[in-house]
PDB file of N, CA and C and ligand atoms in Angstrom:
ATOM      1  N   UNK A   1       0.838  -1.192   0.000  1.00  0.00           N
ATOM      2  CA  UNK A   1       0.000   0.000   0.000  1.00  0.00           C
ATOM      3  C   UNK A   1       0.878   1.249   0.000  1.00  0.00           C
ATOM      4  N   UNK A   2       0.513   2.088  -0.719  1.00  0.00           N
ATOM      5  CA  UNK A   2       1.313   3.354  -0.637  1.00  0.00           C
ATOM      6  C   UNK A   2       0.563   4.444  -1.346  1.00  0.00           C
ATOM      7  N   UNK A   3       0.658   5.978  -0.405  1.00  0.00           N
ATOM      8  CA  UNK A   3      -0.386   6.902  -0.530  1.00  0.00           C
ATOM      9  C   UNK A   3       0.362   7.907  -2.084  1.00  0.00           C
ATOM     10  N   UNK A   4      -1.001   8.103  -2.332  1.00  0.00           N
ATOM     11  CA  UNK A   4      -0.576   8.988  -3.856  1.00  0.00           C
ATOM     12  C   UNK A   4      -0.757  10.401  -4.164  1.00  0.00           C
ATOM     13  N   UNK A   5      -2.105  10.268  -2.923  1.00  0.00           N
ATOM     14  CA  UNK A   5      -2.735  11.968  -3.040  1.00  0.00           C
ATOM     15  C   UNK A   5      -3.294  11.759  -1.466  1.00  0.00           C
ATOM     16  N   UNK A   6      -3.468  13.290  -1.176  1.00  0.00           N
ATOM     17  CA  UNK A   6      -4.062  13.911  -0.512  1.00  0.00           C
ATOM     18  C   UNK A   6      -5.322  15.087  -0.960  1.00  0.00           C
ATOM     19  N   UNK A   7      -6.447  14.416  -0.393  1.00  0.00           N
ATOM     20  CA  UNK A   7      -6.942  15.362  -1.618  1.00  0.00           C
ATOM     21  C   UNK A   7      -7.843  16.567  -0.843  1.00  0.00           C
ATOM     22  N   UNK A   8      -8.660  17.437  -1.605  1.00  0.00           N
ATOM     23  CA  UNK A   8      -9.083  18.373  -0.872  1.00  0.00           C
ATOM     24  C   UNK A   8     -10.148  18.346   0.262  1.00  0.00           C
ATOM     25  N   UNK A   9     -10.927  17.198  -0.551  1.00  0.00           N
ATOM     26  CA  UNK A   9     -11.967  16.656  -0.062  1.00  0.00           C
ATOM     27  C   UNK A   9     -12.496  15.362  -0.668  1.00  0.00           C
ATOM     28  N   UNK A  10     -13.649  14.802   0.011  1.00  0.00           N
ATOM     29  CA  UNK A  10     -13.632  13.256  -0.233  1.00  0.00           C
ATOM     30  C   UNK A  10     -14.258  13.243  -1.749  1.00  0.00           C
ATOM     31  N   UNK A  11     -14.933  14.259  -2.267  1.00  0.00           N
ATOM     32  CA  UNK A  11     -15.547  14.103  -3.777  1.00  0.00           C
ATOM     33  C   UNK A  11     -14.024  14.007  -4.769  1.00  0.00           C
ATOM     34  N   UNK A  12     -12.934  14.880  -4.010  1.00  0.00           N
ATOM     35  CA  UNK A  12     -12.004  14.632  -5.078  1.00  0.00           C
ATOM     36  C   UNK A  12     -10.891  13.384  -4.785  1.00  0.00           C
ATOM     37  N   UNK A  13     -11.484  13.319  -3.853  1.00  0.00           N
ATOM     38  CA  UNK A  13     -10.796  11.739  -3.701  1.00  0.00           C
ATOM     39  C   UNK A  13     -10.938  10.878  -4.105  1.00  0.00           C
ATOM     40  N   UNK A  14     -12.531  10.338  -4.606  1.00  0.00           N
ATOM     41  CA  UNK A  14     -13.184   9.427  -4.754  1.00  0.00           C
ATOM     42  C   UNK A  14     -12.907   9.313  -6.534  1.00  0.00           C
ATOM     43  N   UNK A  15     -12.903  10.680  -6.873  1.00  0.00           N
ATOM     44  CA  UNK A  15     -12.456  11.093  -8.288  1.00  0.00           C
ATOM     45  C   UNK A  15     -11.280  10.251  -8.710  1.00  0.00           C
ATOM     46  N   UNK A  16     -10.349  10.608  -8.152  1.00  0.00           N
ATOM     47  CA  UNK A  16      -8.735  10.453  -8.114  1.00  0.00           C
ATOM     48  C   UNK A  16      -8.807   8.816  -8.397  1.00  0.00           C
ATOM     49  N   UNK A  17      -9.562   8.041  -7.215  1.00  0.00           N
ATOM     50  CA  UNK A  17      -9.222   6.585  -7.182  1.00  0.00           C
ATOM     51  C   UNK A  17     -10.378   6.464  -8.242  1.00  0.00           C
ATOM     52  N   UNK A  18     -11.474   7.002  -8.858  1.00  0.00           N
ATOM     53  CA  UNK A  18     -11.878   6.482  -9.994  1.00  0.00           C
ATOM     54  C   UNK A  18     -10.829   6.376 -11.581  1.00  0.00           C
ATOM     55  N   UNK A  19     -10.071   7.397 -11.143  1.00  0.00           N
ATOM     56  CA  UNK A  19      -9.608   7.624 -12.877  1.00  0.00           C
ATOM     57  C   UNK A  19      -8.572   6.897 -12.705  1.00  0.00           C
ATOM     58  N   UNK A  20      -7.981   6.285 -11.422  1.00  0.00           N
ATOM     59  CA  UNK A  20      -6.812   5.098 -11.207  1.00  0.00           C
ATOM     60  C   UNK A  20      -7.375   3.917 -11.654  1.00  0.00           C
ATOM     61  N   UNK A  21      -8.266   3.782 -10.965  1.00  0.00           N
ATOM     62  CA  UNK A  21      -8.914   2.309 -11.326  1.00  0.00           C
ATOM     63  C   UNK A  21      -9.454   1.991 -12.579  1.00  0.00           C
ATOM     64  N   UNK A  22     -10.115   3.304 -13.381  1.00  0.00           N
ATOM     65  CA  UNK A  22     -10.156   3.594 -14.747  1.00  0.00           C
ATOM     66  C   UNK A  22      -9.095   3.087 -15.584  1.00  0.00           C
ATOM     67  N   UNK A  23      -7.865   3.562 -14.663  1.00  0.00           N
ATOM     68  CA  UNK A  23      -6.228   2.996 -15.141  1.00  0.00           C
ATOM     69  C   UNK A  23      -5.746   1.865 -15.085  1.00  0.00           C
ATOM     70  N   UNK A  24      -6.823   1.071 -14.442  1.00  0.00           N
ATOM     71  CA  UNK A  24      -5.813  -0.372 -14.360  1.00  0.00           C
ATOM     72  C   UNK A  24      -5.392  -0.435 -12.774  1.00  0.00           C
ATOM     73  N   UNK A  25      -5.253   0.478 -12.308  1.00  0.00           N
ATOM     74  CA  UNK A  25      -4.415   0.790 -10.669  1.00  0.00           C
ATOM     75  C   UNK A  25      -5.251   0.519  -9.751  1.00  0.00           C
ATOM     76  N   UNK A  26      -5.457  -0.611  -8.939  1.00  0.00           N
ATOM     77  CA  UNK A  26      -6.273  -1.027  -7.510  1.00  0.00           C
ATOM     78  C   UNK A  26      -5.785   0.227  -7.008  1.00  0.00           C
ATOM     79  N   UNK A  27      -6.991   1.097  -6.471  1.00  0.00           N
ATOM     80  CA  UNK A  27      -6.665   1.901  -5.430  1.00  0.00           C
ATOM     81  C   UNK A  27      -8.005   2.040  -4.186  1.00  0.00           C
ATOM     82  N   UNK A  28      -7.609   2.639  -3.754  1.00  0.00           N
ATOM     83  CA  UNK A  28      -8.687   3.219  -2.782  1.00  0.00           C
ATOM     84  C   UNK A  28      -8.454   3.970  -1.630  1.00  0.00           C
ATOM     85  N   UNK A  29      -9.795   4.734  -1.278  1.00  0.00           N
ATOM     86  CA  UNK A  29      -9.801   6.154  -0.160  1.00  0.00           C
ATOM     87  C   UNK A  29     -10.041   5.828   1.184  1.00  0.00           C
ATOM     88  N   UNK A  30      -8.931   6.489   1.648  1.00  0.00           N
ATOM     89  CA  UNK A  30      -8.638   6.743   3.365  1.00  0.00           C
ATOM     90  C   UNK A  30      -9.216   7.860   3.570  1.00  0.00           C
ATOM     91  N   UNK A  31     -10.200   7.798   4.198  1.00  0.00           N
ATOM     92  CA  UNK A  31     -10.235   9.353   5.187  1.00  0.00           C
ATOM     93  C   UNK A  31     -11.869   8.797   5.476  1.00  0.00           C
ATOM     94  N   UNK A  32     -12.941  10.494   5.296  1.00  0.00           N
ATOM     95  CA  UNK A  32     -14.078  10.112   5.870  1.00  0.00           C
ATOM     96  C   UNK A  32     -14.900   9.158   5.858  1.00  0.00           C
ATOM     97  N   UNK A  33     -15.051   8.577   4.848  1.00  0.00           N
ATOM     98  CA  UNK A  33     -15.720   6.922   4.271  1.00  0.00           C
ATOM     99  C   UNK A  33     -15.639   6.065   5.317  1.00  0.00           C
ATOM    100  N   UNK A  34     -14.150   5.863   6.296  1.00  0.00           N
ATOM    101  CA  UNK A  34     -13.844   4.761   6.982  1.00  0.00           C
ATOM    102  C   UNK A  34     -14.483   5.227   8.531  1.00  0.00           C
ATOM    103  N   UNK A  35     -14.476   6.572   8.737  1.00  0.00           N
ATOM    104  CA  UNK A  35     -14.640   6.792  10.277  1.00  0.00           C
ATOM    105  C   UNK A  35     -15.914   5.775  10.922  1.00  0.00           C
ATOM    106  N   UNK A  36     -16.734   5.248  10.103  1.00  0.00           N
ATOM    107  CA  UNK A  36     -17.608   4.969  10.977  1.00  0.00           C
ATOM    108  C   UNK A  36     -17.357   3.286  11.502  1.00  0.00           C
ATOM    109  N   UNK A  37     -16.153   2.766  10.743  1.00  0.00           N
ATOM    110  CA  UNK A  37     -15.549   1.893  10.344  1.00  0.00           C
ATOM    111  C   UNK A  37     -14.680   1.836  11.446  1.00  0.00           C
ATOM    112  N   UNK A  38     -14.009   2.105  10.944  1.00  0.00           N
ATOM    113  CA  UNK A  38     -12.499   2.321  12.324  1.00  0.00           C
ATOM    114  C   UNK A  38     -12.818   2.623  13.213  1.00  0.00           C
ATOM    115  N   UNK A  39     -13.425   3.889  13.576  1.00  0.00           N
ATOM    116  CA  UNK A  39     -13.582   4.271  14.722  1.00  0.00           C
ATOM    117  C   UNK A  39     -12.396   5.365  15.246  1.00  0.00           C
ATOM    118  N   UNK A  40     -11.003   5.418  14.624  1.00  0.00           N
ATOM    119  CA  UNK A  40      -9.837   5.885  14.703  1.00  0.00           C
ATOM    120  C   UNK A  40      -9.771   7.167  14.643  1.00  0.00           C
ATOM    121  N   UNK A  41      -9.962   7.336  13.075  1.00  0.00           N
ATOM    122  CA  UNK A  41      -9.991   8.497  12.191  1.00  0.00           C
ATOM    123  C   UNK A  41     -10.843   9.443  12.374  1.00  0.00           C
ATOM    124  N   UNK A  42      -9.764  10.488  12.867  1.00  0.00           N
ATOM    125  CA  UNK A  42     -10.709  11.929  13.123  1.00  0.00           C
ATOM    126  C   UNK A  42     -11.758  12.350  12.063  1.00  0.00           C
ATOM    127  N   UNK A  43     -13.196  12.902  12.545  1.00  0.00           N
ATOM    128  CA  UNK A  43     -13.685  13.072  11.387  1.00  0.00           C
ATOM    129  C   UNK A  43     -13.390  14.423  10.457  1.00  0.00           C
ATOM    130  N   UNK A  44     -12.732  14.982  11.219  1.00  0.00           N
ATOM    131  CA  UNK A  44     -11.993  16.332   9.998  1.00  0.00           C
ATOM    132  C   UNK A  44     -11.253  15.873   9.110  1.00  0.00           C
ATOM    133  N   UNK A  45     -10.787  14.531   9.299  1.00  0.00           N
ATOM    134  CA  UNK A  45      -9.422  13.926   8.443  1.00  0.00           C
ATOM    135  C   UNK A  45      -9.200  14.135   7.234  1.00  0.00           C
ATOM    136  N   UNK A  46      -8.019  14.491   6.353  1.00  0.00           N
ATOM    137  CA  UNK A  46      -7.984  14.408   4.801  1.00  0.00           C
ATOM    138  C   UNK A  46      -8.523  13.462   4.179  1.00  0.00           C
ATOM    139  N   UNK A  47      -9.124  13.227   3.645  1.00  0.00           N
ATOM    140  CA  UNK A  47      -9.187  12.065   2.641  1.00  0.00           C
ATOM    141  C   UNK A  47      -7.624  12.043   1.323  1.00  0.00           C
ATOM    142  N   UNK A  48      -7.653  10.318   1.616  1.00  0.00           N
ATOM    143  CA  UNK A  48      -6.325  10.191   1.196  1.00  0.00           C
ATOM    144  C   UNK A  48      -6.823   9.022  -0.097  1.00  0.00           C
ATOM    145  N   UNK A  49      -5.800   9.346  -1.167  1.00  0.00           N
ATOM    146  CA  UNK A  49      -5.789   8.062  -1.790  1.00  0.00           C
ATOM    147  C   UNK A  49      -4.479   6.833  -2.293  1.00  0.00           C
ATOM    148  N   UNK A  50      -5.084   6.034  -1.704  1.00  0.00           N
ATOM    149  CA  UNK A  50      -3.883   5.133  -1.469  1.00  0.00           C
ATOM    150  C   UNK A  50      -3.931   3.846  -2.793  1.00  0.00           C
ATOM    151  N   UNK A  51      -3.042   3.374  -3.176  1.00  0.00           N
ATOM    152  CA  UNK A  51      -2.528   2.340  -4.257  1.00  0.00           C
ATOM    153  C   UNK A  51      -2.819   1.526  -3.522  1.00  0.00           C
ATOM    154  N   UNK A  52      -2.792  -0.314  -4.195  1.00  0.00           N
ATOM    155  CA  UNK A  52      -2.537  -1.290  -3.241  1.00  0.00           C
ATOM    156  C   UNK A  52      -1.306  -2.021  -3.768  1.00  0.00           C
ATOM    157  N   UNK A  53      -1.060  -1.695  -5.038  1.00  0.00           N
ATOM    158  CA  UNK A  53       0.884  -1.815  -5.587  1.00  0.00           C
ATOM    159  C   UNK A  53       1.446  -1.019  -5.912  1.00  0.00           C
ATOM    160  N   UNK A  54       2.682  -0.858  -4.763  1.00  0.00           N
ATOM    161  CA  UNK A  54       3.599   0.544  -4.906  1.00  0.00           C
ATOM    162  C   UNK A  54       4.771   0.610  -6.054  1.00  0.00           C
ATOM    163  N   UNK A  55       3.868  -0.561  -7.116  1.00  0.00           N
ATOM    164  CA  UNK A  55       5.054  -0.600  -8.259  1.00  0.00           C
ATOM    165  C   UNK A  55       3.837  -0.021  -9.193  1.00  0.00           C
ATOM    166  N   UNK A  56       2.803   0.254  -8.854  1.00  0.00           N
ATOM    167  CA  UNK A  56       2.204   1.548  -9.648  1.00  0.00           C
ATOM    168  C   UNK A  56       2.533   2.905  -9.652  1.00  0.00           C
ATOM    169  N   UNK A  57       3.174   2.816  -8.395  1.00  0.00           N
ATOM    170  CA  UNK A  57       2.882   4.409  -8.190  1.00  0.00           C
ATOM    171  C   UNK A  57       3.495   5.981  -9.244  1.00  0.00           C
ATOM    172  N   UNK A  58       4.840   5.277 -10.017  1.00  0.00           N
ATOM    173  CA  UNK A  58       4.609   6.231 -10.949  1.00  0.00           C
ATOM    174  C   UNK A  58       3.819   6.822 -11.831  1.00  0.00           C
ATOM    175  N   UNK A  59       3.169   5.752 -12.199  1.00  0.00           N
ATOM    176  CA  UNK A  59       2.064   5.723 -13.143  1.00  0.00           C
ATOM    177  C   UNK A  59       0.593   6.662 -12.552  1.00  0.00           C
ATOM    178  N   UNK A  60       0.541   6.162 -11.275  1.00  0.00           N
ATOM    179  CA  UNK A  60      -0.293   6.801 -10.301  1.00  0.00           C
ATOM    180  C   UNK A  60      -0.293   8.569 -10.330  1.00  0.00           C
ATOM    181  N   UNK A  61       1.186   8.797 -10.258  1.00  0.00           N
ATOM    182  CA  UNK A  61       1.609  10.198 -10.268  1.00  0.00           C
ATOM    183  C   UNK A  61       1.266  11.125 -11.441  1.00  0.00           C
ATOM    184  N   UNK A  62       1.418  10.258 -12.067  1.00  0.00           N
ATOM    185  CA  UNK A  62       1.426  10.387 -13.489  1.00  0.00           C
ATOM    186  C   UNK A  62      -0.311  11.344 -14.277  1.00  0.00           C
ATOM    187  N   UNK A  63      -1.168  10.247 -13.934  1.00  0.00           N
ATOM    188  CA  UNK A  63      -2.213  10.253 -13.680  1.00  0.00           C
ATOM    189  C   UNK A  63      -2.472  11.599 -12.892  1.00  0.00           C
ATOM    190  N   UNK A  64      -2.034  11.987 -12.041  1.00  0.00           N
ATOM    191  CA  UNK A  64      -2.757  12.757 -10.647  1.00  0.00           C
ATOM    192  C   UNK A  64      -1.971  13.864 -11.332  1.00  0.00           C
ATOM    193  N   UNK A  65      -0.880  13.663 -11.771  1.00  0.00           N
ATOM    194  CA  UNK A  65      -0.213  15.370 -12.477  1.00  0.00           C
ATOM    195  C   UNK A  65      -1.031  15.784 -13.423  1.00  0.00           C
ATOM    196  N   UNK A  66      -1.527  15.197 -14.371  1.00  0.00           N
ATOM    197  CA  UNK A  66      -2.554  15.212 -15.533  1.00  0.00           C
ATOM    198  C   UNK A  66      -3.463  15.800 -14.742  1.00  0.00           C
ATOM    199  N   UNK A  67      -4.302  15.368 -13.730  1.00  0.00           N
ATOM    200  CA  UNK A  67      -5.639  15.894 -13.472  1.00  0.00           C
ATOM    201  C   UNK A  67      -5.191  17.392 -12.693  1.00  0.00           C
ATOM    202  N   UNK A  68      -4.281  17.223 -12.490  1.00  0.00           N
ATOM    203  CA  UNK A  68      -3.938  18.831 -11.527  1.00  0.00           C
ATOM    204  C   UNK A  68      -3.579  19.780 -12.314  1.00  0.00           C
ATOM    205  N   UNK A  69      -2.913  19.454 -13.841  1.00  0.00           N
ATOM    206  CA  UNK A  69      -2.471  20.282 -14.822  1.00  0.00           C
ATOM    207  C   UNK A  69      -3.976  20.842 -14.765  1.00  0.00           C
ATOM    208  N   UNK A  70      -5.243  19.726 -15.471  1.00  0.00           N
ATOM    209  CA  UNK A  70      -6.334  20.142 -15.947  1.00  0.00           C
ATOM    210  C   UNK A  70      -6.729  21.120 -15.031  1.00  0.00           C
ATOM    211  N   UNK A  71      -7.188  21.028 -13.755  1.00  0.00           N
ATOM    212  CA  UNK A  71      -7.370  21.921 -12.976  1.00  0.00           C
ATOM    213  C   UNK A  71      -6.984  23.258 -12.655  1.00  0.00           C
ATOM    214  N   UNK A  72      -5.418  23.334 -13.258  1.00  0.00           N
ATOM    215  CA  UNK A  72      -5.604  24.305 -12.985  1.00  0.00           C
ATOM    216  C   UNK A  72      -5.674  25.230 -14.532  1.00  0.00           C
ATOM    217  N   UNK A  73      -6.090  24.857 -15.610  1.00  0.00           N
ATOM    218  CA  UNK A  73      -6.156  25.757 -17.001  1.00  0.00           C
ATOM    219  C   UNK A  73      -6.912  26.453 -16.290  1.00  0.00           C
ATOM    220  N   UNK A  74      -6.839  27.756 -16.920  1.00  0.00           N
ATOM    221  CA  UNK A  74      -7.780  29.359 -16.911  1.00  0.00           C
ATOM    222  C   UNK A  74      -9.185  28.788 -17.167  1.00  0.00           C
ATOM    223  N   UNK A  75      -9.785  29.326 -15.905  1.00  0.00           N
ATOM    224  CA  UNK A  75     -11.287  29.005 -16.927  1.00  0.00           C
ATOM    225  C   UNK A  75     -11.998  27.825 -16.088  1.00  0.00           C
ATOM    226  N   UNK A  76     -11.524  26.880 -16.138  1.00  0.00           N
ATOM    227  CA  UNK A  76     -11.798  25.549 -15.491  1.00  0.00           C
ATOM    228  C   UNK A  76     -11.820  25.060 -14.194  1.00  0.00           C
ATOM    229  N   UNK A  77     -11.490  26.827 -13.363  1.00  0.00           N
ATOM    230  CA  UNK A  77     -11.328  26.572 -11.684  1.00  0.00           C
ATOM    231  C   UNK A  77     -13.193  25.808 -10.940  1.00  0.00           C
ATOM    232  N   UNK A  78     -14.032  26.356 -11.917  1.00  0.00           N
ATOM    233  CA  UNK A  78     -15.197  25.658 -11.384  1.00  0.00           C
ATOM    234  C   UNK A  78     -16.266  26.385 -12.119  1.00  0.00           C
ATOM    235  N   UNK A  79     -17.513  26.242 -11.928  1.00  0.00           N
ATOM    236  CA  UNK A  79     -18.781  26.421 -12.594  1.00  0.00           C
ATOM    237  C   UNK A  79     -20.376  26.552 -11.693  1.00  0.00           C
ATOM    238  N   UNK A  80     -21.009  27.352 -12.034  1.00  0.00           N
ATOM    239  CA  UNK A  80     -21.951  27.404 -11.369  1.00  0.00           C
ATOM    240  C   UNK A  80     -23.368  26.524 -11.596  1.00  0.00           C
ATOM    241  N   UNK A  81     -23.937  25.848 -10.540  1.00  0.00           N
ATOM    242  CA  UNK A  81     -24.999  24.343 -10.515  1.00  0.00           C
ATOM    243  C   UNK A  81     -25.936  25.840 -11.223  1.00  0.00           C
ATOM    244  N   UNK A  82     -27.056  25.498 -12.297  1.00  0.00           N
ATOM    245  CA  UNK A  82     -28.091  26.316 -12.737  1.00  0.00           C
ATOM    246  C   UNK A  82     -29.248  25.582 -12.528  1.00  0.00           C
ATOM    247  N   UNK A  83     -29.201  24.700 -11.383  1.00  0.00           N
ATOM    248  CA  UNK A  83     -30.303  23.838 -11.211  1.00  0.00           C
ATOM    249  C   UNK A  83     -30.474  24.644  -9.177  1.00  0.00           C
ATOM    250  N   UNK A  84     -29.238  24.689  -8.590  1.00  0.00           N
ATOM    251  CA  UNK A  84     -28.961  25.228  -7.021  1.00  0.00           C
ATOM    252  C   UNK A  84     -28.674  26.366  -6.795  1.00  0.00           C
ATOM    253  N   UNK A  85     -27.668  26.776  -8.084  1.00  0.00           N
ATOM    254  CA  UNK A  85     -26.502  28.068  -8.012  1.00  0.00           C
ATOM    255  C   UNK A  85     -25.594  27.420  -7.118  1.00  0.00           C
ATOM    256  N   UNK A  86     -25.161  26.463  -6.548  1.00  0.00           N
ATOM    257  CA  UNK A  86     -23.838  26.642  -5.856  1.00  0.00           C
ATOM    258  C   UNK A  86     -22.562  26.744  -6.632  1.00  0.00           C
ATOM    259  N   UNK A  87     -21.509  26.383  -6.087  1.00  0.00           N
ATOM    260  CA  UNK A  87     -20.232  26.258  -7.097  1.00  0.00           C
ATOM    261  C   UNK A  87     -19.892  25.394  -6.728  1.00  0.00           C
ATOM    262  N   UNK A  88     -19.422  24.840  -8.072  1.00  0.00           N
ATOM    263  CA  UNK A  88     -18.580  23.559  -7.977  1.00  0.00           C
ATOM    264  C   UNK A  88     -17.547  23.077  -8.414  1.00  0.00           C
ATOM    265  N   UNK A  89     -16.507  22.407  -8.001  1.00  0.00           N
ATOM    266  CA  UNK A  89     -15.085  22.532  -8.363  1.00  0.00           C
ATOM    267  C   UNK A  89     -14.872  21.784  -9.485  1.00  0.00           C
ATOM    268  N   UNK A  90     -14.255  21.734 -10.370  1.00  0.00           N
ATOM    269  CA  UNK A  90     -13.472  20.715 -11.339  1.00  0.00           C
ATOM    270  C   UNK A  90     -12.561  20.259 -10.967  1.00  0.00           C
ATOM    271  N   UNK A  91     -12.913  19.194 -11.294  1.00  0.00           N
ATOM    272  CA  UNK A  91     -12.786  18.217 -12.622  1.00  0.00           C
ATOM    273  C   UNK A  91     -14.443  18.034 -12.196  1.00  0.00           C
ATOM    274  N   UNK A  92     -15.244  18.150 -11.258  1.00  0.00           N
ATOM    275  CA  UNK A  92     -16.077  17.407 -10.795  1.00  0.00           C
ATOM    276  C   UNK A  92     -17.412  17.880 -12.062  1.00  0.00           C
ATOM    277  N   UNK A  93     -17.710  16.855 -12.490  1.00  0.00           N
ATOM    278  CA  UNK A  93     -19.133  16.726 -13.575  1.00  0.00           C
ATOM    279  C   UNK A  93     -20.482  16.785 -13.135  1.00  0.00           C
ATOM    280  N   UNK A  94     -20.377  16.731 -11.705  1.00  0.00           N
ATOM    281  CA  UNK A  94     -21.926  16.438 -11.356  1.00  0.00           C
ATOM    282  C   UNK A  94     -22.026  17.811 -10.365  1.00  0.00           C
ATOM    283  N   UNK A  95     -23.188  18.364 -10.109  1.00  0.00           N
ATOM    284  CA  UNK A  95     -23.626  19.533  -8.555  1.00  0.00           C
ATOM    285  C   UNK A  95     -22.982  18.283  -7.205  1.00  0.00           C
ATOM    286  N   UNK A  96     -22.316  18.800  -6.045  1.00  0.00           N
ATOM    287  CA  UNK A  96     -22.057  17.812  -5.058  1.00  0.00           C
ATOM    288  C   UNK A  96     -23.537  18.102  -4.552  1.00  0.00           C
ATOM    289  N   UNK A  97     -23.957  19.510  -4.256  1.00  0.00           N
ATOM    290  CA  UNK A  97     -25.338  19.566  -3.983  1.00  0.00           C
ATOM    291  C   UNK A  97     -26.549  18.536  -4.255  1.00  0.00           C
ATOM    292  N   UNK A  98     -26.779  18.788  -6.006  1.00  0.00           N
ATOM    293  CA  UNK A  98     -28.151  17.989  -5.819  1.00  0.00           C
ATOM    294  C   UNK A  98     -28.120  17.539  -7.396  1.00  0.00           C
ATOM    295  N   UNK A  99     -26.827  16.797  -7.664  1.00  0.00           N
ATOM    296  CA  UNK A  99     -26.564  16.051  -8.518  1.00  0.00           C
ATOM    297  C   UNK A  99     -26.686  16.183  -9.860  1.00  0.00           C
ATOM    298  N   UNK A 100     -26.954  17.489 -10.298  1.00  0.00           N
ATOM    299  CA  UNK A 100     -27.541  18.066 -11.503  1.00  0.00           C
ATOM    300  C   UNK A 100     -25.642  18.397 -12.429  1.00  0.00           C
ATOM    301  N   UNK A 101     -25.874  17.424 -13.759  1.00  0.00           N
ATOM    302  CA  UNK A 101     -24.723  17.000 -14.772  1.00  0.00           C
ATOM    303  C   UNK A 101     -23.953  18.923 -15.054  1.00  0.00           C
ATOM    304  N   UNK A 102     -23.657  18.893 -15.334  1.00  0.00           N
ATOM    305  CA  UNK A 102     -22.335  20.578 -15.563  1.00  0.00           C
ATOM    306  C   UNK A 102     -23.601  20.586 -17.024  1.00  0.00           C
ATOM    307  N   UNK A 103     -23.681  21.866 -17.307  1.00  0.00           N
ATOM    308  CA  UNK A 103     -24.212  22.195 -18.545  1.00  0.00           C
ATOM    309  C   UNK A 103     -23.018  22.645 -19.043  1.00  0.00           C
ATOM    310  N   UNK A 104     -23.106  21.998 -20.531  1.00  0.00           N
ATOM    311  CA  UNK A 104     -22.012  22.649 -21.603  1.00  0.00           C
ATOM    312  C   UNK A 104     -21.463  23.709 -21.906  1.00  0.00           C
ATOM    313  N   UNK A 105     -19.999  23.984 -21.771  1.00  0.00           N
ATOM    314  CA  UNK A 105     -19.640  25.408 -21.735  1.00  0.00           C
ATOM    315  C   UNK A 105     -20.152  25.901 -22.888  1.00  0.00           C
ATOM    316  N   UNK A 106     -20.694  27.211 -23.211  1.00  0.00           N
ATOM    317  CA  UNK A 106     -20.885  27.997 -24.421  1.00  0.00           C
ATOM    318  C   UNK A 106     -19.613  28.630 -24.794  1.00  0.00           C
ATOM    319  N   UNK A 107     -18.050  28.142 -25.267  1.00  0.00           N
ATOM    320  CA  UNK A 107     -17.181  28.698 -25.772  1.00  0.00           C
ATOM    321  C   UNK A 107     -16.989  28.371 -27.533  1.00  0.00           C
TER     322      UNK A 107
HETATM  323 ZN1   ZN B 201     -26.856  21.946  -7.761  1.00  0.00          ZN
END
C-alpha cells in the first residue's frame, strides 16, 4: 500500500481513485468513508488516496499530475450548478449539492 494523493476533499478523492482504477491501478480512499468503520480516524481527516501496488505508483503520479495540470487551465477553476446556483469545483461533472450533470460550456 502506498499513498498517492491527498486530496481536498472526499468528492475529489473518490475522483482520483476512480480515474486510477479507470487505469488499471487497484486503489482506494482513506479518510471520511472509513470513520464509521475504524472508529480511529478523526472526522476532519484528509481524505487520502492510497494504491494497493507501490510498483504503480509512478504511473499513479502520473495520472494525478494530468488531473492537476487540468485543474488548474484558466477558466476551469469551477462552474456554477443552474439547477442550485452553488459552485462547484473541477474536474467534478456532477452539482455535489443535488446532482444536476455541468451544462455545456458555451465557448
Ligand atoms: Zn446543484
Amino acid at each position: 500500500m502506498k499513498r498517492v494523493y491527498r486530496a481536498a476533499h472526499l468528492l475529489e478523492a473518490e475522483l482520483i481513485k476512480d480515474q486510477l482504477r479507470d487505469a488499471g491501478i487497484p486503489a482506494i480512499v482513506h479518510g471520511a468513508l472509513l470513520t464509521g468503520i475504524m472508529g480511529e480516524i478523526p472526522v476532519d481527516a484528509t481524505p487520502e488516496v492510497w494504491i494497493e501496488d507501490s510498483r504503480d505508483y509512478p504511473r499513479a503520479r502520473a495520472l494525478i499530475a494530468a488531473y492537476e495540470k487540468r485543474l488548474r487551465q484558466p477558466g476551469h477553476g469551477h462552474w456554477r450548478c443552474p439547477n442550485c446556483g452553488e459552485e462547484v469545483e473541477l474536474p467534478l461533472e456532477i452539482c455535489w449539492n443535488c446532482n444536476t450533470p455541468r451544462p455545456q460550456r458555451d465557448d
